[in-house]
Amino acid sequence: MEDAKEKLLLPAAGGELGLRQRLWAEQKKLWVVAGPAIFTRFSTFGLSVISQAFIGHIGSTELAAYALVSTVLLRFANGILLGMASALETLCGQAFGAKQSHMLGIYLQRSWIVLFLTTLLLLPLFIFTAPILRLLGQEESIAVAAGRLSLWFVPIIISFVFSFTFQMFLQSQSKNRIVSYLAAASFGLHILLSWISVSKLAMGVAGAMGSMILALWITVLGQFLFILCGGCPDTWKGFSWMAFHDLWPVIRLSISSGAMVCLELWYNTILVLLTGKMKDAETAIDALSICLNINGWELMISLGFLAAAGVRVANELGAGSARNAKFSIVVVTTVSLALGLLLFVLFLLFRGEIAYIFTGSSKVAAAVAGLSPLLAFSILLNSVQPVLSGVAVGAGWQSLVAYVNVACYYLIGIPLGVVLGYLIGFHVKGIWIGMLIGTAVQTFVLVWITWRTDWDKQVAMAQARVSKWVIPAAEGTNTERQVA
């Protein structure tokens, strides 16, 4: 990256007609990954939002407890596991582009090992939630309720080990349509079961959380059966002992990936924690959690484009085409930004009305309306920043982006938020403004890095990575057949 000289410009395409053909071809490749990825993330995120909507109508304390556990602890665990799983996106995407398809199944199994061991280390957070929240200064009633609710999240984070890795494995070869079908089915089932268990049978929190767990695991089992039963004949050859070999490079890349994504996802977590120390914390947390959920819905679109950018860049780098990689980046960024601008305008117009989906409190709805302009600007930034993070994943820059995130989020955004929120007295708005500034700086830095990158050099690095870690096809297949 230090020697980067070549700017990210749209390559010549041999005339207007040639450019149109390239745009059409790239759009098709983009949406093959982005379409199912967006729909899947909408459905998966919707599971949590539906649970929050039902729990919010049980009581305000339960809603605040759910907001804390899902936004703080679950996002903490989700950030680590999703980030570490994104290493699989780099490895599988580049190996698939380099025609080393047999390596994808081995990388998948290596990622299972790394993520499962990490999950074991995260379990105490969910077992000892109540004392942890007390130490962080949360109100006693909310901490107690969160402590009871957090145990329901244990099977949820275990499901992430498989759901995240299956998605990375399938989307790297543009076979993630099955994931969207399963996600849609589980989303519909979750709504039905939540309505029956909470509204009709009055099972309360247990009904909402039990339905969410069942919906998540149905998706995981469906993906597993698809892979095992011949859905990926070229990339899944069976279980292999080779998964236990060369784990350290995968662990190292997973840690870098985890750091990059964690630092982004934890950013909003700190926003909630800082809000929890203000006056009238319950209303502030409820309003903020609703805004973050709305922001999260839109972020699912950007994460779909993140996945598409990662896959397209990784595939083209693995295939040895710097020109196509650059063209893919321009197309996916332009499309995502256009959608972001449209949503920016819509959310400014509708402001706080949508809050009544999550709560019946006019006080909370008014607080949401006051935060709506900041929500709109967050949505606009989300249309660019995650796409550039996807480019980083595809190219394997996770370590570099982790350093950028530390500087922009934790040395600029959070200190500014504390000053504006507590010292100047802007409260929640001040904290959010400071953190938006951090995100804006990070976005500009990523634009500059992507613009200045020498993509021919990135092709050489990607091909060197694939060559270094590849196992001969005959050797890998023989080993896998013995195990299977």
Short mmCIF file of C-alpha atoms in Angstrom, two decimals:
data_model
loop_
_atom_site.label_atom_id
_atom_site.label_comp_id
_atom_site.label_asym_id
_atom_site.label_seq_id
_atom_site.Cartn_x
_atom_site.Cartn_y
_atom_site.Cartn_z
CA MET A 1 0.00 0.00 0.00
CA GLU A 2 2.92 2.37 0.67
CA ASP A 3 4.04 2.28 -2.97
CA ALA A 4 0.55 2.87 -4.28
CA LYS A 5 0.70 5.12 -7.34
CA GLU A 6 -2.10 4.17 -9.67
CA LYS A 7 -5.35 6.02 -9.19
CA LEU A 8 -8.68 4.26 -9.23
CA LEU A 9 -10.02 5.56 -12.54
CA LEU A 10 -12.64 4.05 -14.82
CA PRO A 11 -10.65 2.05 -17.39
CA ALA A 12 -11.08 2.66 -21.08
CA ALA A 13 -13.64 0.28 -22.46
CA GLY A 14 -13.14 0.55 -26.21
CA GLY A 15 -15.86 3.11 -26.94
CA GLU A 16 -19.32 3.92 -25.60
CA LEU A 17 -20.84 0.62 -26.71
CA GLY A 18 -18.05 -1.32 -25.03
CA LEU A 19 -18.57 0.62 -21.81
CA ARG A 20 -22.29 -0.11 -21.81
CA GLN A 21 -21.64 -3.80 -22.32
CA ARG A 22 -19.15 -3.84 -19.47
CA LEU A 23 -21.58 -1.98 -17.20
CA TRP A 24 -24.36 -4.44 -17.98
CA ALA A 25 -22.10 -7.45 -17.42
CA GLU A 26 -20.77 -6.04 -14.17
CA GLN A 27 -24.25 -5.14 -12.93
CA LYS A 28 -25.35 -8.74 -13.46
CA LYS A 29 -22.34 -10.08 -11.55
CA LEU A 30 -22.90 -7.48 -8.83
CA TRP A 31 -26.58 -8.26 -8.26
CA VAL A 32 -26.07 -12.04 -8.34
CA VAL A 33 -24.22 -11.54 -5.04
CA ALA A 34 -25.72 -8.28 -3.72
CA GLY A 35 -29.40 -9.14 -4.30
CA PRO A 36 -29.51 -12.34 -2.21
CA ALA A 37 -27.04 -10.83 0.29
CA ILE A 38 -29.26 -7.78 0.88
CA PHE A 39 -32.41 -9.87 1.15
CA THR A 40 -30.72 -12.32 3.51
CA ARG A 41 -29.41 -9.58 5.76
CA PHE A 42 -32.79 -7.87 5.79
CA SER A 43 -34.44 -11.11 6.84
CA THR A 44 -31.79 -12.01 9.43
CA PHE A 45 -31.72 -8.52 10.93
CA GLY A 46 -35.49 -8.58 10.83
CA LEU A 47 -35.50 -11.48 13.28
CA SER A 48 -33.96 -9.23 15.92
CA VAL A 49 -36.19 -6.28 15.05
CA ILE A 50 -39.35 -8.40 15.21
CA SER A 51 -38.27 -9.71 18.62
CA GLN A 52 -37.65 -6.15 19.78
CA ALA A 53 -41.05 -5.03 18.51
CA PHE A 54 -42.86 -7.77 20.45
CA ILE A 55 -40.72 -7.28 23.57
CA GLY A 56 -41.26 -3.50 23.37
CA HIS A 57 -44.99 -4.03 23.79
CA ILE A 58 -44.37 -6.21 26.88
CA GLY A 59 -42.80 -3.34 28.84
CA SER A 60 -40.32 -0.46 28.67
CA THR A 61 -37.86 -2.14 31.07
CA GLU A 62 -37.86 -5.30 28.96
CA LEU A 63 -37.33 -3.18 25.84
CA ALA A 64 -34.38 -1.35 27.41
CA ALA A 65 -32.89 -4.68 28.59
CA TYR A 66 -33.25 -6.20 25.13
CA ALA A 67 -31.71 -3.06 23.57
CA LEU A 68 -28.69 -3.30 25.86
CA VAL A 69 -28.08 -7.01 25.36
CA SER A 70 -28.64 -6.97 21.60
CA THR A 71 -26.87 -3.67 20.93
CA VAL A 72 -23.99 -4.10 23.40
CA LEU A 73 -23.28 -7.77 24.09
CA LEU A 74 -24.68 -9.36 20.94
CA ARG A 75 -23.11 -6.70 18.74
CA PHE A 76 -19.81 -7.25 20.57
CA ALA A 77 -19.93 -10.99 19.85
CA ASN A 78 -21.39 -10.46 16.39
CA GLY A 79 -18.57 -8.08 15.52
CA ILE A 80 -15.89 -10.55 16.54
CA LEU A 81 -17.44 -13.56 14.80
CA LEU A 82 -18.57 -11.75 11.64
CA GLY A 83 -15.20 -10.03 11.39
CA MET A 84 -13.27 -13.25 11.79
CA ALA A 85 -15.57 -14.96 9.28
CA SER A 86 -14.77 -12.26 6.71
CA ALA A 87 -11.29 -13.76 6.45
CA LEU A 88 -13.06 -16.67 4.77
CA GLU A 89 -14.47 -14.21 2.22
CA THR A 90 -10.94 -13.13 1.29
CA LEU A 91 -9.58 -16.68 1.09
CA CYS A 92 -12.54 -18.27 -0.71
CA GLY A 93 -13.04 -15.35 -3.09
CA GLN A 94 -9.42 -15.25 -4.24
CA ALA A 95 -9.12 -19.06 -4.43
CA PHE A 96 -12.32 -19.27 -6.49
CA GLY A 97 -11.07 -16.58 -8.87
CA ALA A 98 -7.77 -18.46 -9.23
CA LYS A 99 -9.64 -21.69 -10.18
CA GLN A 100 -8.59 -23.46 -6.96
CA SER A 101 -12.16 -24.46 -6.13
CA HIS A 102 -11.23 -27.49 -4.02
CA MET A 103 -9.66 -25.18 -1.41
CA LEU A 104 -12.97 -23.51 -0.49
CA GLY A 105 -14.28 -26.47 1.52
CA ILE A 106 -11.00 -26.74 3.44
CA TYR A 107 -11.02 -23.01 4.22
CA LEU A 108 -14.64 -23.35 5.42
CA GLN A 109 -13.73 -26.08 7.89
CA ARG A 110 -10.70 -24.15 9.14
CA SER A 111 -12.92 -21.16 9.78
CA TRP A 112 -15.36 -23.32 11.77
CA ILE A 113 -12.53 -24.35 14.10
CA VAL A 114 -11.32 -20.78 14.65
CA LEU A 115 -14.80 -19.32 15.20
CA PHE A 116 -16.00 -22.09 17.51
CA LEU A 117 -13.00 -21.67 19.82
CA THR A 118 -13.64 -17.91 19.82
CA THR A 119 -17.29 -18.46 20.73
CA LEU A 120 -16.31 -20.47 23.80
CA LEU A 121 -14.31 -17.47 25.00
CA LEU A 122 -17.34 -15.18 24.52
CA LEU A 123 -19.87 -17.24 26.49
CA PRO A 124 -19.01 -15.75 29.95
CA LEU A 125 -20.22 -12.35 28.71
CA PHE A 126 -23.72 -13.76 28.34
CA ILE A 127 -23.62 -15.81 31.52
CA PHE A 128 -22.49 -12.89 33.73
CA THR A 129 -24.39 -10.09 31.99
CA ALA A 130 -26.04 -8.57 35.08
CA PRO A 131 -22.82 -7.92 37.05
CA ILE A 132 -21.08 -6.66 33.90
CA LEU A 133 -23.81 -4.09 33.27
CA ARG A 134 -23.72 -3.00 36.93
CA LEU A 135 -19.99 -2.35 36.58
CA LEU A 136 -20.71 -0.27 33.48
CA GLY A 137 -23.13 1.88 35.51
CA GLN A 138 -26.49 0.73 34.19
CA GLU A 139 -29.66 1.02 36.29
CA GLU A 140 -30.33 -1.99 38.57
CA SER A 141 -33.74 -2.86 37.12
CA ILE A 142 -32.39 -2.87 33.56
CA ALA A 143 -29.28 -4.86 34.54
CA VAL A 144 -31.36 -7.57 36.27
CA ALA A 145 -33.76 -7.88 33.32
CA ALA A 146 -30.85 -7.99 30.88
CA GLY A 147 -29.14 -10.70 32.93
CA ARG A 148 -32.18 -12.96 32.59
CA LEU A 149 -32.63 -12.20 28.91
CA SER A 150 -28.97 -12.65 27.92
CA LEU A 151 -29.02 -16.42 28.49
CA TRP A 152 -31.38 -16.73 25.53
CA PHE A 153 -28.62 -15.35 23.31
CA VAL A 154 -26.18 -18.23 23.94
CA PRO A 155 -27.61 -20.53 21.22
CA ILE A 156 -27.87 -17.48 18.96
CA ILE A 157 -24.14 -16.71 19.00
CA ILE A 158 -23.34 -20.41 18.49
CA SER A 159 -25.49 -20.31 15.35
CA PHE A 160 -23.34 -17.42 14.07
CA VAL A 161 -20.34 -19.75 13.79
CA PHE A 162 -22.08 -21.63 10.99
CA SER A 163 -24.38 -19.02 9.46
CA PHE A 164 -21.59 -16.47 8.88
CA THR A 165 -19.18 -19.00 7.42
CA PHE A 166 -21.80 -20.64 5.21
CA GLN A 167 -22.74 -17.23 3.79
CA MET A 168 -19.10 -16.32 3.03
CA PHE A 169 -18.49 -19.75 1.48
CA LEU A 170 -21.58 -19.61 -0.76
CA GLN A 171 -21.42 -15.98 -1.83
CA SER A 172 -17.75 -16.27 -2.87
CA GLN A 173 -18.95 -18.63 -5.62
CA SER A 174 -22.19 -16.67 -6.29
CA LYS A 175 -24.40 -19.42 -4.84
CA ASN A 176 -26.00 -17.47 -2.02
CA ARG A 177 -29.52 -17.49 -3.47
CA ILE A 178 -30.38 -20.54 -1.33
CA VAL A 179 -29.43 -18.51 1.76
CA SER A 180 -32.00 -15.84 0.88
CA TYR A 181 -34.73 -18.46 0.42
CA LEU A 182 -34.03 -19.96 3.82
CA ALA A 183 -33.81 -16.53 5.45
CA ALA A 184 -37.21 -15.56 4.03
CA ALA A 185 -38.79 -18.77 5.31
CA SER A 186 -37.33 -18.33 8.80
CA PHE A 187 -38.41 -14.67 8.90
CA GLY A 188 -42.01 -15.57 8.14
CA LEU A 189 -41.93 -18.39 10.69
CA HIS A 190 -40.53 -16.04 13.34
CA ILE A 191 -43.35 -13.53 12.85
CA LEU A 192 -45.98 -16.26 13.09
CA LEU A 193 -44.48 -17.94 16.16
CA SER A 194 -43.83 -14.62 17.93
CA TRP A 195 -47.44 -13.54 17.38
CA ILE A 196 -48.77 -16.85 18.69
CA SER A 197 -46.42 -17.14 21.68
CA VAL A 198 -46.42 -13.48 22.79
CA SER A 199 -49.77 -12.06 21.70
CA LYS A 200 -51.96 -15.15 22.03
CA LEU A 201 -50.28 -17.39 24.62
CA ALA A 202 -48.78 -14.53 26.70
CA MET A 203 -45.41 -16.28 26.97
CA GLY A 204 -43.60 -12.94 27.15
CA VAL A 205 -39.86 -12.74 26.58
CA ALA A 206 -39.53 -16.53 26.42
CA GLY A 207 -41.92 -16.69 23.47
CA ALA A 208 -40.14 -13.99 21.47
CA MET A 209 -36.63 -15.31 22.11
CA GLY A 210 -37.52 -18.97 21.62
CA SER A 211 -39.02 -18.14 18.25
CA MET A 212 -35.89 -16.22 17.25
CA ILE A 213 -33.60 -19.12 18.18
CA LEU A 214 -35.67 -21.60 16.20
CA ALA A 215 -35.73 -19.35 13.12
CA LEU A 216 -31.93 -18.88 13.15
CA TRP A 217 -31.16 -22.58 13.47
CA ILE A 218 -33.57 -23.55 10.70
CA THR A 219 -31.53 -21.36 8.35
CA VAL A 220 -28.25 -22.90 9.51
CA LEU A 221 -29.46 -26.47 9.09
CA GLY A 222 -30.89 -25.68 5.65
CA GLN A 223 -27.56 -24.24 4.46
CA PHE A 224 -25.69 -27.24 5.84
CA LEU A 225 -27.97 -29.70 4.04
CA PHE A 226 -27.63 -27.74 0.78
CA ILE A 227 -23.83 -27.98 0.92
CA LEU A 228 -23.69 -31.60 2.07
CA CYS A 229 -26.27 -32.84 -0.44
CA GLY A 230 -24.47 -31.73 -3.60
CA GLY A 231 -25.23 -28.01 -3.86
CA CYS A 232 -21.51 -27.22 -4.20
CA PRO A 233 -19.92 -30.25 -5.93
CA ASP A 234 -16.78 -28.40 -7.04
CA THR A 235 -16.02 -26.67 -3.73
CA TRP A 236 -17.22 -29.17 -1.10
CA LYS A 237 -15.50 -32.57 -1.30
CA GLY A 238 -16.30 -33.72 2.23
CA PHE A 239 -14.78 -33.34 5.68
CA SER A 240 -10.99 -33.30 5.65
CA TRP A 241 -8.17 -33.60 8.15
CA MET A 242 -6.44 -30.88 6.11
CA ALA A 243 -8.68 -28.43 7.96
CA PHE A 244 -6.40 -28.84 10.98
CA HIS A 245 -3.26 -28.01 8.98
CA ASP A 246 -1.93 -24.47 8.38
CA LEU A 247 -4.38 -22.98 10.87
CA TRP A 248 -2.08 -20.15 11.94
CA PRO A 249 -2.34 -18.10 8.70
CA VAL A 250 -6.14 -18.41 8.91
CA ILE A 251 -6.10 -17.40 12.58
CA ARG A 252 -3.89 -14.40 11.83
CA LEU A 253 -6.08 -13.19 8.97
CA SER A 254 -9.20 -13.89 11.06
CA ILE A 255 -7.86 -11.76 13.92
CA SER A 256 -7.12 -8.89 11.52
CA SER A 257 -10.57 -9.23 9.97
CA GLY A 258 -12.18 -9.42 13.40
CA ALA A 259 -10.39 -6.28 14.55
CA MET A 260 -11.51 -4.37 11.44
CA VAL A 261 -15.20 -5.26 11.72
CA CYS A 262 -15.35 -5.16 15.53
CA LEU A 263 -14.05 -1.63 15.68
CA GLU A 264 -16.86 -0.58 13.34
CA LEU A 265 -19.72 -2.48 15.02
CA TRP A 266 -18.62 -1.57 18.55
CA TYR A 267 -18.77 2.11 17.63
CA ASN A 268 -22.57 2.18 17.99
CA THR A 269 -22.30 0.03 21.11
CA ILE A 270 -20.30 2.78 22.82
CA LEU A 271 -22.96 5.26 21.74
CA VAL A 272 -25.57 3.24 23.66
CA LEU A 273 -23.33 2.86 26.72
CA LEU A 274 -22.66 6.61 26.87
CA THR A 275 -26.39 7.27 26.51
CA GLY A 276 -27.12 4.92 29.40
CA LYS A 277 -25.30 7.26 31.79
CA MET A 278 -27.52 10.27 31.00
CA LYS A 279 -30.64 11.44 32.79
CA ASP A 280 -33.86 9.66 31.87
CA ALA A 281 -31.70 6.81 30.52
CA GLU A 282 -34.60 4.47 29.79
CA THR A 283 -36.28 6.87 27.32
CA ALA A 284 -32.93 7.82 25.78
CA ILE A 285 -31.90 4.19 25.30
CA ASP A 286 -35.30 3.26 23.88
CA ALA A 287 -35.21 6.14 21.37
CA LEU A 288 -31.62 5.51 20.41
CA SER A 289 -32.14 1.76 20.01
CA ILE A 290 -35.08 2.44 17.68
CA CYS A 291 -32.94 4.80 15.58
CA LEU A 292 -30.11 2.28 15.49
CA ASN A 293 -32.53 -0.42 14.41
CA ILE A 294 -33.81 1.77 11.57
CA ASN A 295 -30.21 2.57 10.70
CA GLY A 296 -29.49 -1.15 10.91
CA TRP A 297 -32.21 -1.94 8.38
CA GLU A 298 -30.59 0.41 5.88
CA LEU A 299 -27.16 -0.90 6.79
CA MET A 300 -28.27 -4.33 5.62
CA ILE A 301 -28.44 -2.90 2.08
CA SER A 302 -24.92 -1.54 2.40
CA LEU A 303 -23.69 -4.83 3.86
CA GLY A 304 -25.12 -6.57 0.82
CA PHE A 305 -23.02 -4.28 -1.35
CA LEU A 306 -20.09 -4.89 1.02
CA ALA A 307 -20.42 -8.60 0.29
CA ALA A 308 -20.67 -7.95 -3.45
CA ALA A 309 -17.62 -5.66 -3.41
CA GLY A 310 -15.61 -8.21 -1.43
CA VAL A 311 -16.54 -11.09 -3.74
CA ARG A 312 -16.04 -9.17 -6.99
CA VAL A 313 -12.68 -7.70 -5.93
CA ALA A 314 -11.43 -11.02 -4.53
CA ASN A 315 -12.54 -12.96 -7.61
CA GLU A 316 -10.92 -10.52 -10.03
CA LEU A 317 -7.69 -10.27 -8.05
CA GLY A 318 -7.50 -14.07 -7.86
CA ALA A 319 -8.15 -14.24 -11.61
CA GLY A 320 -5.32 -11.76 -12.23
CA SER A 321 -7.35 -8.79 -13.57
CA ALA A 322 -6.58 -5.46 -11.94
CA ARG A 323 -8.63 -3.66 -14.60
CA ASN A 324 -11.81 -5.60 -13.82
CA ALA A 325 -11.27 -5.21 -10.07
CA LYS A 326 -11.13 -1.42 -10.43
CA PHE A 327 -14.19 -1.36 -12.65
CA SER A 328 -16.13 -3.45 -10.11
CA ILE A 329 -15.28 -1.01 -7.33
CA VAL A 330 -16.53 1.98 -9.34
CA VAL A 331 -19.82 0.26 -10.24
CA VAL A 332 -20.70 -1.07 -6.77
CA THR A 333 -19.82 2.24 -5.06
CA THR A 334 -21.92 4.27 -7.51
CA VAL A 335 -24.98 2.03 -7.17
CA SER A 336 -24.79 1.98 -3.36
CA LEU A 337 -24.36 5.76 -3.13
CA ALA A 338 -27.39 6.35 -5.39
CA LEU A 339 -29.59 4.22 -3.13
CA GLY A 340 -28.16 5.96 -0.06
CA LEU A 341 -29.11 9.39 -1.40
CA LEU A 342 -32.67 8.22 -2.05
CA LEU A 343 -33.06 6.83 1.48
CA PHE A 344 -31.45 9.97 2.94
CA VAL A 345 -34.26 12.09 1.48
CA LEU A 346 -37.01 9.64 2.51
CA PHE A 347 -35.93 9.47 6.15
CA LEU A 348 -35.71 13.25 6.40
CA LEU A 349 -39.31 13.44 5.19
CA PHE A 350 -40.82 10.77 7.45
CA ARG A 351 -38.83 11.64 10.60
CA GLY A 352 -40.27 10.06 13.78
CA GLU A 353 -43.51 8.43 12.59
CA ILE A 354 -41.85 5.06 12.16
CA ALA A 355 -41.07 4.94 15.89
CA TYR A 356 -44.62 3.77 16.64
CA ILE A 357 -43.79 0.40 15.08
CA PHE A 358 -41.52 -0.24 18.06
CA THR A 359 -43.24 1.58 20.91
CA GLY A 360 -46.54 3.06 22.00
CA SER A 361 -44.85 5.85 24.00
CA SER A 362 -45.29 9.33 22.56
CA LYS A 363 -42.32 10.48 24.65
CA VAL A 364 -40.01 7.95 23.00
CA ALA A 365 -41.45 8.73 19.55
CA ALA A 366 -40.74 12.44 20.07
CA ALA A 367 -37.16 11.63 21.05
CA VAL A 368 -36.80 9.55 17.88
CA ALA A 369 -38.11 12.45 15.77
CA GLY A 370 -35.45 14.72 17.24
CA LEU A 371 -32.72 12.26 16.24
CA SER A 372 -34.03 11.74 12.69
CA PRO A 373 -31.70 14.24 10.91
CA LEU A 374 -28.69 12.47 12.41
CA LEU A 375 -30.19 9.16 11.39
CA ALA A 376 -30.50 10.40 7.79
CA PHE A 377 -26.84 11.46 7.66
CA SER A 378 -25.81 8.10 9.14
CA ILE A 379 -27.71 6.39 6.34
CA LEU A 380 -25.91 8.50 3.74
CA LEU A 381 -22.48 7.61 5.11
CA ASN A 382 -23.49 3.95 5.32
CA SER A 383 -23.98 3.91 1.56
CA VAL A 384 -20.23 4.38 0.95
CA GLN A 385 -18.22 3.32 4.00
CA PRO A 386 -19.24 -0.39 4.16
CA VAL A 387 -18.65 -0.79 0.41
CA LEU A 388 -15.07 0.40 0.83
CA SER A 389 -14.69 -1.99 3.75
CA GLY A 390 -15.83 -4.73 1.35
CA VAL A 391 -13.10 -3.71 -1.07
CA ALA A 392 -10.63 -4.04 1.80
CA VAL A 393 -11.91 -7.54 2.61
CA GLY A 394 -11.64 -8.61 -1.02
CA ALA A 395 -8.07 -7.35 -1.24
CA GLY A 396 -7.02 -8.60 2.21
CA TRP A 397 -6.33 -5.17 3.76
CA GLN A 398 -8.03 -5.94 7.07
CA SER A 399 -5.04 -4.97 9.21
CA LEU A 400 -4.67 -1.59 7.51
CA VAL A 401 -8.36 -0.76 7.88
CA ALA A 402 -8.25 -1.78 11.55
CA TYR A 403 -5.64 0.94 12.18
CA VAL A 404 -7.75 3.47 10.26
CA ASN A 405 -10.78 2.55 12.36
CA VAL A 406 -8.88 3.01 15.63
CA ALA A 407 -7.72 6.49 14.62
CA CYS A 408 -11.01 7.75 13.15
CA TYR A 409 -13.48 6.16 15.55
CA TYR A 410 -11.68 6.04 18.87
CA LEU A 411 -9.29 9.00 18.65
CA ILE A 412 -11.65 11.38 16.83
CA GLY A 413 -15.29 10.26 16.93
CA ILE A 414 -15.77 9.15 20.53
CA PRO A 415 -13.78 11.98 22.20
CA LEU A 416 -15.71 14.53 20.12
CA GLY A 417 -18.97 12.83 21.09
CA VAL A 418 -18.12 12.97 24.79
CA VAL A 419 -17.22 16.67 24.55
CA LEU A 420 -20.38 17.58 22.61
CA GLY A 421 -22.68 15.35 24.64
CA TYR A 422 -21.47 15.92 28.19
CA LEU A 423 -19.34 19.06 28.34
CA ILE A 424 -21.27 21.24 25.86
CA GLY A 425 -24.61 19.68 26.80
CA PHE A 426 -25.96 18.40 23.49
CA HIS A 427 -26.70 15.04 25.19
CA VAL A 428 -27.52 12.14 22.84
CA LYS A 429 -27.35 14.38 19.77
CA GLY A 430 -23.87 15.57 20.72
CA ILE A 431 -22.58 12.02 21.15
CA TRP A 432 -24.05 11.01 17.80
CA ILE A 433 -22.67 14.11 15.99
CA GLY A 434 -19.17 13.36 17.27
CA MET A 435 -19.38 9.76 16.15
CA LEU A 436 -20.74 10.80 12.74
CA ILE A 437 -17.69 13.01 12.28
CA GLY A 438 -15.47 10.03 13.05
CA THR A 439 -17.31 7.93 10.46
CA ALA A 440 -17.03 10.70 7.86
CA VAL A 441 -13.26 10.97 8.40
CA GLN A 442 -12.91 7.20 8.12
CA THR A 443 -14.90 7.20 4.87
CA PHE A 444 -12.69 9.88 3.30
CA VAL A 445 -9.55 7.99 4.35
CA LEU A 446 -10.82 4.76 2.77
CA VAL A 447 -11.73 6.63 -0.43
CA TRP A 448 -8.20 8.01 -0.60
CA ILE A 449 -6.59 4.61 0.05
CA THR A 450 -8.74 2.91 -2.60
CA TRP A 451 -8.09 5.72 -5.08
CA ARG A 452 -4.30 5.57 -4.66
CA THR A 453 -3.87 1.80 -4.63
CA ASP A 454 -1.65 0.07 -7.18
CA TRP A 455 -4.07 -2.68 -8.25
CA ASP A 456 -1.50 -4.55 -10.35
CA LYS A 457 0.49 -4.98 -7.16
CA GLN A 458 -2.65 -6.22 -5.39
CA VAL A 459 -3.10 -8.87 -8.11
CA ALA A 460 0.43 -10.12 -7.49
CA MET A 461 -0.15 -10.24 -3.73
CA ALA A 462 -3.45 -12.12 -4.11
CA GLN A 463 -1.96 -14.73 -6.41
CA ALA A 464 1.00 -15.17 -4.09
CA ARG A 465 -1.41 -15.78 -1.18
CA VAL A 466 -3.37 -18.37 -3.14
CA SER A 467 -0.20 -20.16 -4.29
CA LYS A 468 1.28 -20.21 -0.78
CA TRP A 469 -1.74 -21.79 0.93
CA VAL A 470 -3.04 -24.06 -1.82
CA ILE A 471 -3.14 -27.85 -1.37
CA PRO A 472 -2.87 -29.92 -4.58
CA ALA A 473 -6.33 -30.97 -5.71
CA ALA A 474 -5.54 -34.69 -5.83
CA GLU A 475 -4.06 -34.69 -2.32
CA GLY A 476 -6.94 -32.70 -0.83
CA THR A 477 -9.56 -34.87 -2.50
CA ASN A 478 -8.01 -38.14 -1.38
CA THR A 479 -7.77 -36.98 2.21
CA GLU A 480 -11.34 -35.74 2.19
CA ARG A 481 -12.71 -39.00 0.85
CA GLN A 482 -11.01 -40.93 3.62
CA VAL A 483 -12.64 -38.78 6.27
CA ALA A 484 -16.04 -38.57 4.59
#
